[in-house]
């Protein structure tokens, strides 16, 4: 998937501008980098559009994931994107749905398995059949 397609789908799903969708995408992927193990971040980056690969760089000093829940994830995205938490939550859901379309099913499952159960509300829309995600 191309970068503009990815961001366009996030914009459509959130009802925001391309610029806001790009910020939500950037903030969500940066926060996901904090939450995943270093190896998983590299695996995910390998399947992403080139402009987004640069956002997915693990800390070379730390392989372990930073352990935090969904509320903290949304709060971090909110701060990074400069939006309120409702917009951040909507953006995170949209990025996960778009991510599911952009990478292989196996890789998406590898990402999801590293997230705790409280992420279910944000991840389940991405697990729905393709017709329901659109």
Coordinates of N, CA and C in Angstrom, one line a residue:
X1 N 0.8 -1.2 0.0 CA 0.0 0.0 0.0 C 0.9 1.2 0.0
X2 N 0.5 2.2 -0.8 CA 1.3 3.5 -0.8 C 0.9 4.4 0.4
X3 N 1.8 5.3 0.7 CA 1.7 6.2 1.8 C 0.4 7.0 1.7
X4 N 0.2 7.6 0.5 CA -1.0 8.5 0.4 C -2.3 7.7 0.5
X5 N -2.3 6.4 0.1 CA -3.5 5.6 0.2 C -3.7 5.3 1.7
X6 N -2.6 5.0 2.4 CA -2.8 4.7 3.8 C -3.4 5.9 4.6
X7 N -2.8 7.0 4.4 CA -3.3 8.2 5.1 C -4.7 8.6 4.6
X8 N -5.0 8.4 3.3 CA -6.3 8.7 2.8 C -7.4 7.8 3.5
X9 N -7.0 6.6 3.7 CA -8.0 5.7 4.4 C -8.2 6.0 5.8
X10 N -7.1 6.4 6.5 CA -7.2 6.9 7.9 C -8.1 8.2 7.9
X11 N -7.9 9.1 7.0 CA -8.7 10.3 6.9 C -10.2 10.0 6.7
X12 N -10.5 9.1 5.8 CA -11.8 8.7 5.5 C -12.5 8.1 6.7
X13 N -11.8 7.2 7.4 CA -12.3 6.5 8.6 C -12.5 7.4 9.8
X14 N -11.7 8.5 9.9 CA -11.8 9.4 11.0 C -12.7 10.6 10.7
X15 N -12.9 10.9 9.4 CA -13.6 12.1 9.0 C -12.7 13.3 9.2
X16 N -11.4 13.2 9.2 CA -10.5 14.3 9.4 C -9.8 14.6 8.1
X17 N -9.0 15.7 8.1 CA -8.3 16.1 6.9 C -7.1 15.2 6.7
X18 N -6.5 15.2 5.5 CA -5.3 14.4 5.2 C -4.2 14.8 6.2
X19 N -4.1 16.1 6.6 CA -3.0 16.5 7.5 C -3.2 15.9 8.9
X20 N -4.4 16.0 9.3 CA -4.7 15.4 10.7 C -4.5 13.9 10.6
X21 N -5.0 13.2 9.6 CA -4.8 11.8 9.4 C -3.3 11.4 9.4
X22 N -2.5 12.2 8.8 CA -1.1 11.9 8.7 C -0.5 12.0 10.1
X23 N -0.9 13.0 10.9 CA -0.4 13.2 12.3 C -0.9 12.1 13.1
X24 N -2.2 11.6 13.0 CA -2.7 10.5 13.8 C -1.9 9.2 13.4
X25 N -1.6 9.0 12.2 CA -0.9 7.9 11.7 C 0.5 7.9 12.3
X26 N 1.2 9.0 12.2 CA 2.5 9.2 12.7 C 2.5 8.9 14.2
X27 N 1.6 9.5 15.0 CA 1.6 9.4 16.4 C 1.2 7.9 16.8
X28 N 0.3 7.3 16.1 CA -0.1 5.9 16.5 C 1.1 5.0 16.2
X29 N 1.8 5.1 15.1 CA 2.9 4.2 14.8 C 4.1 4.5 15.7
X30 N 4.3 5.7 16.1 CA 5.4 6.0 17.1 C 5.1 5.4 18.4
X31 N 3.8 5.5 18.8 CA 3.4 4.9 20.1 C 3.4 3.4 20.0
X32 N 3.0 2.8 18.9 CA 3.1 1.4 18.7 C 4.6 0.9 18.8
X33 N 5.5 1.7 18.3 CA 6.9 1.4 18.4 C 7.3 1.2 19.9
X34 N 6.8 2.1 20.7 CA 7.1 2.0 22.2 C 6.5 0.7 22.8
X35 N 5.4 0.3 22.3 CA 4.6 -0.8 22.9 C 5.0 -2.2 22.4
X36 N 5.7 -2.3 21.2 CA 6.1 -3.6 20.7 C 7.6 -3.9 21.0
X37 N 7.9 -5.2 20.9 CA 9.3 -5.6 21.0 C 10.1 -5.0 19.8
X38 N 11.4 -4.9 20.0 CA 12.2 -4.3 18.9 C 12.1 -5.2 17.6
X39 N 12.2 -6.5 17.8 CA 12.1 -7.4 16.6 C 10.8 -7.2 15.9
X40 N 9.7 -7.1 16.6 CA 8.4 -7.0 16.0 C 8.3 -5.6 15.3
X41 N 8.9 -4.6 15.8 CA 8.8 -3.3 15.2 C 9.5 -3.4 13.8
X42 N 10.7 -4.1 13.8 CA 11.4 -4.2 12.5 C 10.6 -5.1 11.5
X43 N 9.9 -6.1 12.0 CA 9.1 -6.9 11.1 C 8.0 -6.1 10.5
X44 N 7.3 -5.3 11.3 CA 6.2 -4.5 10.9 C 6.7 -3.4 9.9
X45 N 7.8 -2.8 10.2 CA 8.4 -1.8 9.3 C 8.7 -2.3 7.9
X46 N 9.1 -3.5 7.8 CA 9.4 -4.1 6.5 C 8.2 -4.2 5.6
X47 N 7.0 -4.2 6.1 CA 5.8 -4.3 5.3 C 5.1 -3.0 5.1
X48 N 5.6 -1.9 5.7 CA 5.0 -0.6 5.6 C 5.4 0.2 4.4
X49 N 4.6 1.2 4.0 CA 5.1 2.1 2.9 C 6.4 2.8 3.4
X50 N 7.3 3.1 2.5 CA 8.6 3.7 2.8 C 8.5 4.9 3.7
X51 N 7.6 5.9 3.5 CA 7.6 7.1 4.4 C 7.2 6.7 5.8
X52 N 6.5 5.6 6.0 CA 6.1 5.2 7.4 C 7.2 4.3 8.0
X53 N 8.0 3.7 7.3 CA 9.1 2.8 7.8 C 10.0 3.6 8.8
X54 N 10.3 4.8 8.5 CA 11.1 5.6 9.3 C 10.5 5.9 10.7
X55 N 9.2 5.8 10.9 CA 8.6 6.0 12.2 C 8.7 4.7 13.0
X56 N 9.0 3.6 12.4 CA 9.0 2.3 13.1 C 10.5 1.9 13.3
X57 N 11.1 2.6 14.2 CA 12.5 2.3 14.5 C 12.6 2.0 16.0
X58 N 13.0 0.7 16.4 CA 13.1 0.4 17.8 C 14.3 1.1 18.4
X59 N 14.2 1.3 19.7 CA 15.3 1.8 20.5 C 16.4 0.7 20.5
X60 N 17.6 1.0 19.9 CA 18.6 -0.1 19.8 C 19.2 -0.5 21.1
X61 N 18.9 0.2 22.2 CA 19.4 -0.1 23.5 C 18.4 -1.0 24.3
X62 N 17.2 -1.2 23.7 CA 16.2 -1.9 24.4 C 15.3 -2.8 23.5
X63 N 15.3 -4.1 23.6 CA 14.5 -5.0 22.8 C 13.1 -5.1 23.4
X64 N 13.0 -5.0 24.7 CA 11.7 -5.2 25.4 C 10.7 -4.1 25.1
X65 N 9.5 -4.5 25.1 CA 8.4 -3.5 24.9 C 8.1 -2.8 26.2
X66 N 7.7 -1.5 26.0 CA 7.3 -0.7 27.2 C 5.9 -1.2 27.5
X67 N 5.6 -1.6 28.7 CA 4.3 -2.2 29.1 C 3.4 -1.1 29.5
X68 N 2.4 -0.8 28.7 CA 1.3 0.1 29.1 C 0.0 -0.3 28.4
X69 N -1.1 0.1 29.0 CA -2.4 -0.3 28.5 C -3.0 0.7 27.4
X70 N -4.2 0.4 27.0 CA -4.9 1.1 26.0 C -5.1 2.6 26.3
X71 N -5.4 2.9 27.6 CA -5.7 4.3 28.0 C -4.4 5.1 27.8
X72 N -3.3 4.5 28.3 CA -2.0 5.2 28.1 C -1.6 5.4 26.7
X73 N -1.9 4.3 25.9 CA -1.6 4.4 24.4 C -2.4 5.6 23.8
X74 N -3.6 5.7 24.1 CA -4.4 6.8 23.5 C -3.9 8.1 24.0
X75 N -3.6 8.2 25.3 CA -3.1 9.5 25.9 C -1.8 9.9 25.2
X76 N -0.9 8.9 24.9 CA 0.4 9.3 24.2 C 0.1 9.7 22.8
X77 N -0.8 9.0 22.1 CA -1.2 9.4 20.7 C -1.8 10.8 20.7
X78 N -2.6 11.1 21.7 CA -3.2 12.4 21.8 C -2.2 13.5 21.9
X79 N -1.2 13.3 22.8 CA -0.1 14.3 23.0 C 0.7 14.4 21.7
X80 N 1.1 13.3 21.2 CA 2.0 13.3 20.0 C 1.3 14.0 18.8
X81 N 0.0 13.7 18.6 CA -0.7 14.3 17.5 C -1.3 15.7 17.7
X82 N -1.3 16.1 19.0 CA -1.9 17.4 19.3 C -3.4 17.4 19.2
X83 N -4.1 16.3 19.5 CA -5.5 16.2 19.4 C -6.1 15.8 20.8
X84 N -7.4 15.9 20.9 CA -8.1 15.4 22.1 C -8.1 13.9 22.1
X85 N -8.4 13.3 23.3 CA -8.4 11.9 23.4 C -9.4 11.1 22.6
X86 N -10.6 11.8 22.4 CA -11.6 11.1 21.5 C -11.1 11.0 20.1
X87 N -10.5 12.1 19.6 CA -10.0 12.1 18.2 C -8.8 11.1 18.1
X88 N -8.0 11.0 19.2 CA -6.9 10.1 19.2 C -7.4 8.6 19.2
X89 N -8.4 8.3 20.0 CA -9.0 7.0 20.0 C -9.5 6.6 18.6
X90 N -10.2 7.5 18.0 CA -10.8 7.3 16.7 C -9.6 7.1 15.7
X91 N -8.6 7.9 15.8 CA -7.4 7.7 14.9 C -6.7 6.4 15.1
X92 N -6.6 6.0 16.4 CA -5.9 4.7 16.6 C -6.7 3.5 16.0
X93 N -8.0 3.6 16.1 CA -8.9 2.5 15.5 C -8.7 2.6 14.0
X94 N -8.7 3.7 13.4 CA -8.6 3.9 12.0 C -7.2 3.4 11.5
X95 N -6.2 3.7 12.2 CA -4.8 3.2 11.9 C -4.7 1.7 12.0
X96 N -5.3 1.1 13.0 CA -5.3 -0.3 13.1 C -6.0 -1.0 11.9
X97 N -7.2 -0.4 11.6 CA -7.9 -1.0 10.4 C -7.1 -0.9 9.1
X98 N -6.5 0.3 8.9 CA -5.7 0.5 7.7 C -4.5 -0.4 7.8
X99 N -3.9 -0.5 8.9 CA -2.7 -1.4 9.1 C -3.0 -2.8 8.7
X100 N -4.2 -3.3 9.1 CA -4.6 -4.6 8.8 C -4.7 -4.8 7.3
X101 N -5.1 -3.8 6.5 CA -5.2 -3.9 5.1 C -3.8 -3.8 4.4
X102 N -2.9 -3.1 5.1 CA -1.6 -2.8 4.5 C -0.5 -3.9 4.7
X103 N -0.7 -4.8 5.7 CA 0.3 -5.8 6.0 C -0.4 -7.2 5.9
X104 N 0.4 -8.2 6.0 CA -0.1 -9.6 5.9 C -0.9 -9.9 7.2
X105 N -1.8 -10.8 7.1 CA -2.6 -11.2 8.2 C -1.7 -11.8 9.3
X106 N -0.7 -12.6 9.0 CA 0.2 -13.1 10.0 C 0.9 -12.0 10.7
X107 N 1.4 -11.0 10.0 CA 2.1 -9.9 10.7 C 1.2 -9.1 11.6
X108 N 0.0 -8.9 11.1 CA -1.0 -8.2 11.9 C -1.3 -9.0 13.2
X109 N -1.4 -10.3 13.1 CA -1.6 -11.1 14.3 C -0.4 -11.0 15.3
X110 N 0.8 -11.0 14.7 CA 2.0 -10.9 15.5 C 2.0 -9.6 16.3
X111 N 1.5 -8.5 15.7 CA 1.4 -7.2 16.4 C 0.3 -7.3 17.5
X112 N -0.8 -7.8 17.1 CA -2.0 -7.8 18.1 C -1.7 -8.7 19.3
X113 N -1.0 -9.8 19.1 CA -0.7 -10.7 20.2 C 0.2 -10.0 21.3
X114 N 0.9 -9.0 20.9 CA 1.7 -8.3 21.9 C 0.9 -7.2 22.7
X115 N -0.3 -7.0 22.4 CA -1.1 -6.0 23.0 C -2.0 -6.6 24.1
X116 N -2.2 -6.0 25.2 CA -3.1 -6.6 26.3 C -4.6 -6.5 25.9
X117 N -5.4 -7.2 26.6 CA -6.8 -7.3 26.3 C -7.5 -6.0 26.3
X118 N -7.0 -5.0 27.0 CA -7.8 -3.7 27.0 C -7.6 -3.0 25.7
X119 N -6.9 -3.5 24.8 CA -6.8 -2.9 23.4 C -7.9 -3.4 22.5
X120 N -8.7 -4.4 23.0 CA -9.7 -5.0 22.2 C -10.6 -4.0 21.5
X121 N -11.1 -3.0 22.2 CA -12.0 -2.0 21.7 C -11.4 -1.3 20.4
X122 N -10.1 -1.1 20.4 CA -9.5 -0.4 19.3 C -9.0 -1.4 18.2
X123 N -8.8 -2.6 18.5 CA -8.3 -3.6 17.6 C -9.4 -4.4 16.9
X124 N -10.4 -4.7 17.6 CA -11.5 -5.6 17.0 C -12.1 -5.0 15.7
X125 N -12.3 -3.7 15.5 CA -12.8 -3.3 14.2 C -11.8 -3.7 13.1
X126 N -10.5 -3.8 13.3 CA -9.6 -4.2 12.3 C -9.7 -5.7 12.0
X127 N -10.2 -6.5 13.0 CA -10.3 -7.9 12.8 C -11.6 -8.3 12.1
X128 N -12.5 -7.4 12.0 CA -13.8 -7.7 11.3 C -13.6 -8.0 9.8
X129 N -14.5 -8.7 9.2 CA -14.4 -8.9 7.8 C -14.2 -7.7 7.0
X130 N -13.5 -7.7 5.9 CA -13.1 -6.5 5.1 C -14.3 -5.7 4.8
X131 N -15.4 -6.2 4.4 CA -16.6 -5.4 4.1 C -17.0 -4.5 5.2
X132 N -16.9 -5.0 6.4 CA -17.4 -4.3 7.6 C -16.4 -3.2 8.0
X133 N -15.1 -3.3 7.5 CA -14.1 -2.3 7.9 C -14.3 -1.0 7.0
X134 N -14.9 -1.1 5.9 CA -14.9 0.0 4.9 C -16.0 1.0 5.2

